[in-house]
Amino acid sequence: MKSVESIELKEVVIRFSGDSGDGMQFTGMQFSDTSALEGNDLATFPNFPAEIRAPQGTVDGVSGFQLHFGQSHIMTPGDHADVLVAMNPAALKANARWVNEGGTIIYDSDTFNEKSLKKAGFASANPFKEERLDDRNVIGAPITSLTKEALANSGIDPKTALKTRNMFALGIVYWLFNRPLRHSEEFFDKTFKKTPELAEANKTVLKAGFNYAETIEALTRNYKVAPAKIDKGTYRNISGNVATAWGLLAAAEKAGLQLFIGSYPITPATEILQELARHKSLGVKAFQAEDEIAAICSALGASFAGSLAVTTTSGPGMALKTEAIGLGIMAELPLVVVNVQRGGPSTGLPTKTEQSDLWQALLGRNGESPLIVLAASTPANCFHYAFQAAKLSIEHMTPVVLLTDGFLANGSEPWRITPMAELPAIVPPYAQKTDSEYMPYARDPETLARKWATVGMEGLEHRIGGLEKQDITGNVSYDGENHERMIAIRAEKVRRVARSIPELEAFGDPDAKVALVGWGSTFGHLRTATEELNLAGKPVAHLHFHHLSPMPSNTEQMLKRFDKILVCEINTGQLADYLAMRFQDVRTLRYNKVQGMPLTVKEIKAQVNTIIGG
Amino acid sequence: MTLNTKTLNLSAKEFKSDQEVKWCPGCGDYAILVAVQKAMPELGIPRENYAVISGIGCSSRFPYYMNTYGFHSIHGRAAAIATGVKLAKPELSVWQITGDGDALAIGGNHFIHEIRRNVDINILLFNNEIYGLTKGQFSPTSKTGAKTKTSPHGTVERPFHPGQLVMGANGTFFARALDTNIKHTTEVMIQAAQHKGASVVEILQNCVIYNDKTHAAITDREHKDDRQLLLEHGKPMLFGKKKEKGLRLRGLELEIVEIGRDGVTLDDILVHDAKTANPALHWMLASMEAPEFPVAFGVIRAYETPSFEDNVAHQIAEQQESSPIRCMDDLLFSGTTWAVN
């Protein structure tokens, strides 16, 4: 046995990368699940191409999965990787600039041949030197040949055997971080119940990778990351898309309604529809429509008939749904529209993250058509904001747009499960049969919501539609003064939602005169940057918007507390411009990056430092 | 459809809303409105269980005139909205009111898919072969050569035949009616409502302002007996003033024969089978055009097969029976979880 030094680390970032058929997402999820079960906090970031199987061995076809785990609260998947696993030269090429100084690179030396190097765009036989990575801890392992060898006598055909080489890499990384194999082994036993030979093959290769790492002289140290001190409770790993689906399910159960989802598959929103289609036992009606328009229209129909109606999509689909959202606003029916944002315009960057649909959500419709807009900010809190979106939509009788994005949708983190008993009630404003005639557009004096009479309720038959409504009666009206009054009512109804939402809070140094401001998925990076700057003695605060329409009632007052406001967004300044439009006295600075990737903590800190000096 | 067992003494009057009907004087839509208001009380369904859903166009104002639940929506999308209503609450009787532009142009995609899925919706397609509400442009059913505001030299497009579209989408019910024949239209609507699945009723409707007499070749007094074939399931396909003419199959073509001439007897005449799965003859019947052939009216196809919303409900019931996940807490705590103490 070689002597091994075990070093305690606070947090680590690992990036697994390979061809899009190499199973890197699966490998990353295995490591995440094991780490979570061992008590770490973590955040993940899958990053993959739009093509299902782009040409093998090319940089375009590289699929990556980054995870950040540690013994403290982890809010981002990390900027740069401490460990990079590269299954081929293209993976190294694509990720070279994301490896920390002092980081470790583990690569499959079998794939680093002349042909593959050339295909990946390397000019020389020494890719590490070429990328100026030769000072990193570079460990070449013949992963492909050792995988074949490990399964030589197993009876597994060579093609299937090769598919398990990701498990060899995982075995190495498990050893490197002192992780037990049993969680993955149990997973294989469960998953391949009917094909035990596949369970055995995966377990054999995983173990072979682990043993290899334990044996070779090149690895002299491994690491321990102690469990995180986190709140008591029952936890599970959850991705943003699954959390969104579950938040909607929870809202339906709380409101005593059937959940209806009408959706059309679109990256990166599809998993929400897929997830809900699995849960028919909870009474979900999951309808895969013929197109985006039918998807939202079927949802509106279901809402008219008394379901909690939802449609899920991404930017291009959102564009197609625009007219029907307007109908929902006019008909004043509950409807949740989830937009999992991706790079745009047009088809854009389907698998990459972006925050560029904010204006579309706030303003992108014909006519005066305000609605409620919310944005989730972490994979797990997609549950909370999906629940909130449904609650506000039902109780205020108006469509709600919930914005998430590709980064939240595919990313995952441990979530302290919120049991149903801890969630607030949702009370649909049902119409009641009374002696007097039901007036479809008579309103609750507090919220201005109209009463909901769903098809089938006796004695409340009425007609709604897209033509302008006469105040109170809901009859068709072309009267100009009535039209103006209805516009004002619809706007005031949305404005009054501010009474039901939390105020904007400042986090960080209470004396700060500089504030970082963001919305949506930049939360983790902005919060981490703020914490690190505060620790370094820099007085900075962080304000984060989850409610974009209406904004919290103290927004203007809160913004005015600061001398300098730096609005950071993955777009060209949509929130910053919106704030300027809403609050004439508020001046903002901005930091924008639109490269299909999350912001980094490092660059945010650098921006703040240029503002406050230091 | 769940038929209400209590005696419902409803009449046509109770299906009229208090809104003033605003179609042009002489419009065929008035007669269709009367037919629907006569058909609904016959079905034994309480008023609150009717949902009348429309898109955009002259015909789509229909829900405002019905004293039921109604939704006047956006252009072409009634099919999708109606699908949502029916899926959400299968016990409802859902009626979609649409026109040749709404259903076959902007809403063409939704139209074929609701038919393909066999959602139990009664689809009343008012076919006047023109865009009326935008004041006279050709529609997808306008005859080739039709001179309209956007085809001043005659349209060079080939029209859709709604019946062919229904058969092409593997539809289960297709019927044809004429606006002016209220009695027959009412009967056809009742049969459409009783059919479990997507029932398309094409109603030849006259637009007095922009396309007057477009169906005159079929409807005028002089020719109507020779140019209208009233189909009834199980009955021979006879037409003409004295029912002396009939249809016979020669090879893969239909031909008109006369009983008593060239040795033709009643036994040679085709007997209508609306219920057969094979749509071949239904397609030929739906495609017949005047003056070469009589135009077929009545229920051309009524093939019974399970409807979409029933299949969906059945799957849900199966899952509720077999799945260990019965409520949200079951789901939240299912699979891999761990406790932090």
PDB file of N, CA, C and O in Angstrom, chain A residues 556-597:
ATOM      1  N   GLU A 556     -38.745  51.504  -4.198  1.00  0.00           N
ATOM      2  CA  GLU A 556     -38.119  52.798  -4.463  1.00  0.00           C
ATOM      3  C   GLU A 556     -37.356  53.296  -3.237  1.00  0.00           C
ATOM      4  O   GLU A 556     -36.196  53.705  -3.320  1.00  0.00           O
ATOM      5  N   GLN A 557     -38.033  53.199  -2.098  1.00  0.00           N
ATOM      6  CA  GLN A 557     -37.450  53.632  -0.828  1.00  0.00           C
ATOM      7  C   GLN A 557     -36.157  52.859  -0.545  1.00  0.00           C
ATOM      8  O   GLN A 557     -35.141  53.446  -0.142  1.00  0.00           O
ATOM      9  N   MET A 558     -36.180  51.569  -0.787  1.00  0.00           N
ATOM     10  CA  MET A 558     -35.006  50.733  -0.539  1.00  0.00           C
ATOM     11  C   MET A 558     -33.862  51.099  -1.478  1.00  0.00           C
ATOM     12  O   MET A 558     -32.712  51.261  -1.054  1.00  0.00           O
ATOM     13  N   LEU A 559     -34.173  51.295  -2.743  1.00  0.00           N
ATOM     14  CA  LEU A 559     -33.113  51.620  -3.707  1.00  0.00           C
ATOM     15  C   LEU A 559     -32.461  52.961  -3.360  1.00  0.00           C
ATOM     16  O   LEU A 559     -31.262  53.151  -3.540  1.00  0.00           O
ATOM     17  N   LYS A 560     -33.279  53.878  -2.841  1.00  0.00           N
ATOM     18  CA  LYS A 560     -32.765  55.222  -2.540  1.00  0.00           C
ATOM     19  C   LYS A 560     -31.841  55.245  -1.327  1.00  0.00           C
ATOM     20  O   LYS A 560     -31.188  56.258  -1.072  1.00  0.00           O
ATOM     21  N   ARG A 561     -31.805  54.153  -0.579  1.00  0.00           N
ATOM     22  CA  ARG A 561     -30.882  54.091   0.561  1.00  0.00           C
ATOM     23  C   ARG A 561     -29.422  54.026   0.124  1.00  0.00           C
ATOM     24  O   ARG A 561     -28.509  54.263   0.906  1.00  0.00           O
ATOM     25  N   PHE A 562     -29.206  53.676  -1.137  1.00  0.00           N
ATOM     26  CA  PHE A 562     -27.838  53.421  -1.593  1.00  0.00           C
ATOM     27  C   PHE A 562     -27.344  54.522  -2.532  1.00  0.00           C
ATOM     28  O   PHE A 562     -28.107  55.085  -3.310  1.00  0.00           O
ATOM     29  N   ASP A 563     -26.044  54.801  -2.414  1.00  0.00           N
ATOM     30  CA  ASP A 563     -25.434  55.793  -3.304  1.00  0.00           C
ATOM     31  C   ASP A 563     -25.165  55.186  -4.673  1.00  0.00           C
ATOM     32  O   ASP A 563     -25.277  55.849  -5.698  1.00  0.00           O
ATOM     33  N   LYS A 564     -24.753  53.929  -4.621  1.00  0.00           N
ATOM     34  CA  LYS A 564     -24.441  53.265  -5.890  1.00  0.00           C
ATOM     35  C   LYS A 564     -25.151  51.925  -5.959  1.00  0.00           C
ATOM     36  O   LYS A 564     -25.111  51.144  -5.013  1.00  0.00           O
ATOM     37  N   ILE A 565     -25.793  51.695  -7.095  1.00  0.00           N
ATOM     38  CA  ILE A 565     -26.530  50.453  -7.294  1.00  0.00           C
ATOM     39  C   ILE A 565     -25.977  49.776  -8.539  1.00  0.00           C
ATOM     40  O   ILE A 565     -25.992  50.352  -9.631  1.00  0.00           O
ATOM     41  N   LEU A 566     -25.460  48.573  -8.350  1.00  0.00           N
ATOM     42  CA  LEU A 566     -24.912  47.835  -9.489  1.00  0.00           C
ATOM     43  C   LEU A 566     -25.884  46.704  -9.835  1.00  0.00           C
ATOM     44  O   LEU A 566     -26.022  45.745  -9.078  1.00  0.00           O
ATOM     45  N   VAL A 567     -26.558  46.850 -10.970  1.00  0.00           N
ATOM     46  CA  VAL A 567     -27.525  45.832 -11.392  1.00  0.00           C
ATOM     47  C   VAL A 567     -26.796  44.821 -12.278  1.00  0.00           C
ATOM     48  O   VAL A 567     -26.276  45.184 -13.338  1.00  0.00           O
ATOM     49  N   CYS A 568     -26.769  43.579 -11.822  1.00  0.00           N
ATOM     50  CA  CYS A 568     -26.032  42.533 -12.548  1.00  0.00           C
ATOM     51  C   CYS A 568     -27.023  41.575 -13.207  1.00  0.00           C
ATOM     52  O   CYS A 568     -27.877  41.015 -12.531  1.00  0.00           O
ATOM     53  N   GLU A 569     -26.894  41.398 -14.508  1.00  0.00           N
ATOM     54  CA  GLU A 569     -27.849  40.551 -15.221  1.00  0.00           C
ATOM     55  C   GLU A 569     -27.193  39.807 -16.376  1.00  0.00           C
ATOM     56  O   GLU A 569     -26.218  40.288 -16.954  1.00  0.00           O
ATOM     57  N   ILE A 570     -27.798  38.667 -16.729  1.00  0.00           N
ATOM     58  CA  ILE A 570     -27.347  37.910 -17.902  1.00  0.00           C
ATOM     59  C   ILE A 570     -28.224  38.345 -19.077  1.00  0.00           C
ATOM     60  O   ILE A 570     -29.026  37.591 -19.634  1.00  0.00           O
ATOM     61  N   ASN A 571     -28.130  39.608 -19.401  1.00  0.00           N
ATOM     62  CA  ASN A 571     -28.806  40.229 -20.542  1.00  0.00           C
ATOM     63  C   ASN A 571     -28.117  41.576 -20.710  1.00  0.00           C
ATOM     64  O   ASN A 571     -27.081  41.809 -20.078  1.00  0.00           O
ATOM     65  N   THR A 572     -28.662  42.478 -21.494  1.00  0.00           N
ATOM     66  CA  THR A 572     -27.949  43.744 -21.682  1.00  0.00           C
ATOM     67  C   THR A 572     -28.496  44.866 -20.797  1.00  0.00           C
ATOM     68  O   THR A 572     -28.278  46.036 -21.070  1.00  0.00           O
ATOM     69  N   GLY A 573     -29.234  44.507 -19.768  1.00  0.00           N
ATOM     70  CA  GLY A 573     -29.669  45.525 -18.813  1.00  0.00           C
ATOM     71  C   GLY A 573     -31.166  45.719 -18.727  1.00  0.00           C
ATOM     72  O   GLY A 573     -31.655  46.836 -18.556  1.00  0.00           O
ATOM     73  N   GLN A 574     -31.915  44.626 -18.810  1.00  0.00           N
ATOM     74  CA  GLN A 574     -33.378  44.759 -18.855  1.00  0.00           C
ATOM     75  C   GLN A 574     -33.969  45.209 -17.520  1.00  0.00           C
ATOM     76  O   GLN A 574     -34.867  46.046 -17.497  1.00  0.00           O
ATOM     77  N   LEU A 575     -33.467  44.685 -16.403  1.00  0.00           N
ATOM     78  CA  LEU A 575     -33.984  45.149 -15.113  1.00  0.00           C
ATOM     79  C   LEU A 575     -33.519  46.581 -14.855  1.00  0.00           C
ATOM     80  O   LEU A 575     -34.302  47.422 -14.385  1.00  0.00           O
ATOM     81  N   ALA A 576     -32.264  46.853 -15.178  1.00  0.00           N
ATOM     82  CA  ALA A 576     -31.733  48.211 -14.954  1.00  0.00           C
ATOM     83  C   ALA A 576     -32.581  49.234 -15.713  1.00  0.00           C
ATOM     84  O   ALA A 576     -32.965  50.272 -15.157  1.00  0.00           O
ATOM     85  N   ASP A 577     -32.895  48.937 -16.949  1.00  0.00           N
ATOM     86  CA  ASP A 577     -33.724  49.861 -17.741  1.00  0.00           C
ATOM     87  C   ASP A 577     -35.138  49.960 -17.173  1.00  0.00           C
ATOM     88  O   ASP A 577     -35.736  51.032 -17.166  1.00  0.00           O
ATOM     89  N   TYR A 578     -35.640  48.847 -16.708  1.00  0.00           N
ATOM     90  CA  TYR A 578     -37.002  48.846 -16.162  1.00  0.00           C
ATOM     91  C   TYR A 578     -37.068  49.688 -14.887  1.00  0.00           C
ATOM     92  O   TYR A 578     -38.018  50.451 -14.680  1.00  0.00           O
ATOM     93  N   LEU A 579     -36.036  49.556 -14.056  1.00  0.00           N
ATOM     94  CA  LEU A 579     -35.986  50.374 -12.831  1.00  0.00           C
ATOM     95  C   LEU A 579     -35.924  51.855 -13.195  1.00  0.00           C
ATOM     96  O   LEU A 579     -36.581  52.694 -12.575  1.00  0.00           O
ATOM     97  N   ALA A 580     -35.143  52.177 -14.215  1.00  0.00           N
ATOM     98  CA  ALA A 580     -35.014  53.577 -14.655  1.00  0.00           C
ATOM     99  C   ALA A 580     -36.360  54.107 -15.141  1.00  0.00           C
ATOM    100  O   ALA A 580     -36.720  55.267 -14.921  1.00  0.00           O
ATOM    101  N   MET A 581     -37.111  53.234 -15.802  1.00  0.00           N
ATOM    102  CA  MET A 581     -38.416  53.622 -16.315  1.00  0.00           C
ATOM    103  C   MET A 581     -39.416  53.838 -15.178  1.00  0.00           C
ATOM    104  O   MET A 581     -40.202  54.773 -15.189  1.00  0.00           O
ATOM    105  N   ARG A 582     -39.342  52.961 -14.182  1.00  0.00           N
ATOM    106  CA  ARG A 582     -40.294  53.018 -13.071  1.00  0.00           C
ATOM    107  C   ARG A 582     -39.963  54.118 -12.059  1.00  0.00           C
ATOM    108  O   ARG A 582     -40.846  54.758 -11.512  1.00  0.00           O
ATOM    109  N   PHE A 583     -38.674  54.297 -11.765  1.00  0.00           N
ATOM    110  CA  PHE A 583     -38.269  55.211 -10.688  1.00  0.00           C
ATOM    111  C   PHE A 583     -37.278  56.237 -11.245  1.00  0.00           C
ATOM    112  O   PHE A 583     -36.084  55.956 -11.354  1.00  0.00           O
ATOM    113  N   GLN A 584     -37.817  57.405 -11.585  1.00  0.00           N
ATOM    114  CA  GLN A 584     -36.986  58.382 -12.287  1.00  0.00           C
ATOM    115  C   GLN A 584     -35.764  58.852 -11.479  1.00  0.00           C
ATOM    116  O   GLN A 584     -34.751  59.211 -12.044  1.00  0.00           O
ATOM    117  N   ASP A 585     -35.870  58.834 -10.145  1.00  0.00           N
ATOM    118  CA  ASP A 585     -34.753  59.341  -9.329  1.00  0.00           C
ATOM    119  C   ASP A 585     -33.678  58.302  -9.062  1.00  0.00           C
ATOM    120  O   ASP A 585     -32.662  58.604  -8.464  1.00  0.00           O
ATOM    121  N   VAL A 586     -33.958  57.070  -9.450  1.00  0.00           N
ATOM    122  CA  VAL A 586     -32.996  56.015  -9.138  1.00  0.00           C
ATOM    123  C   VAL A 586     -32.040  55.831 -10.307  1.00  0.00           C
ATOM    124  O   VAL A 586     -32.459  55.594 -11.432  1.00  0.00           O
ATOM    125  N   ARG A 587     -30.764  55.994 -10.009  1.00  0.00           N
ATOM    126  CA  ARG A 587     -29.763  55.810 -11.067  1.00  0.00           C
ATOM    127  C   ARG A 587     -28.986  54.540 -10.792  1.00  0.00           C
ATOM    128  O   ARG A 587     -28.625  54.252  -9.667  1.00  0.00           O
ATOM    129  N   THR A 588     -28.733  53.792 -11.828  1.00  0.00           N
ATOM    130  CA  THR A 588     -28.054  52.509 -11.622  1.00  0.00           C
ATOM    131  C   THR A 588     -26.804  52.393 -12.472  1.00  0.00           C
ATOM    132  O   THR A 588     -26.696  53.007 -13.537  1.00  0.00           O
ATOM    133  N   LEU A 589     -25.860  51.610 -11.945  1.00  0.00           N
ATOM    134  CA  LEU A 589     -24.735  51.142 -12.746  1.00  0.00           C
ATOM    135  C   LEU A 589     -25.109  49.721 -13.159  1.00  0.00           C
ATOM    136  O   LEU A 589     -25.996  49.122 -12.573  1.00  0.00           O
ATOM    137  N   ARG A 590     -24.422  49.196 -14.147  1.00  0.00           N
ATOM    138  CA  ARG A 590     -24.823  47.861 -14.554  1.00  0.00           C
ATOM    139  C   ARG A 590     -23.636  46.988 -14.914  1.00  0.00           C
ATOM    140  O   ARG A 590     -22.611  47.467 -15.375  1.00  0.00           O
ATOM    141  N   TYR A 591     -23.813  45.705 -14.632  1.00  0.00           N
ATOM    142  CA  TYR A 591     -22.838  44.722 -15.090  1.00  0.00           C
ATOM    143  C   TYR A 591     -23.598  43.647 -15.846  1.00  0.00           C
ATOM    144  O   TYR A 591     -24.486  42.995 -15.296  1.00  0.00           O
ATOM    145  N   ASN A 592     -23.278  43.489 -17.115  1.00  0.00           N
ATOM    146  CA  ASN A 592     -24.014  42.546 -17.959  1.00  0.00           C
ATOM    147  C   ASN A 592     -23.064  41.615 -18.701  1.00  0.00           C
ATOM    148  O   ASN A 592     -21.997  42.035 -19.155  1.00  0.00           O
ATOM    149  N   LYS A 593     -23.470  40.389 -18.805  1.00  0.00           N
ATOM    150  CA  LYS A 593     -22.730  39.413 -19.593  1.00  0.00           C
ATOM    151  C   LYS A 593     -23.773  38.504 -20.227  1.00  0.00           C
ATOM    152  O   LYS A 593     -24.703  38.082 -19.545  1.00  0.00           O
ATOM    153  N   VAL A 594     -23.647  38.232 -21.526  1.00  0.00           N
ATOM    154  CA  VAL A 594     -24.651  37.388 -22.193  1.00  0.00           C
ATOM    155  C   VAL A 594     -23.928  36.312 -22.990  1.00  0.00           C
ATOM    156  O   VAL A 594     -23.907  36.340 -24.216  1.00  0.00           O
ATOM    157  N   GLN A 595     -23.311  35.374 -22.279  1.00  0.00           N
ATOM    158  CA  GLN A 595     -22.532  34.347 -22.972  1.00  0.00           C
ATOM    159  C   GLN A 595     -23.116  32.953 -22.759  1.00  0.00           C
ATOM    160  O   GLN A 595     -22.421  31.956 -22.912  1.00  0.00           O
ATOM    161  N   GLY A 596     -24.367  32.907 -22.368  1.00  0.00           N
ATOM    162  CA  GLY A 596     -25.008  31.601 -22.173  1.00  0.00           C
ATOM    163  C   GLY A 596     -24.569  30.904 -20.897  1.00  0.00           C
ATOM    164  O   GLY A 596     -24.891  29.743 -20.677  1.00  0.00           O
ATOM    165  N   MET A 597     -23.820  31.614 -20.058  1.00  0.00           N
ATOM    166  CA  MET A 597     -23.282  31.026 -18.832  1.00  0.00           C
ATOM    167  C   MET A 597     -23.639  31.912 -17.650  1.00  0.00           C
ATOM    168  O   MET A 597     -23.860  33.108 -17.805  1.00  0.00           O
TER     169      MET A 597
END
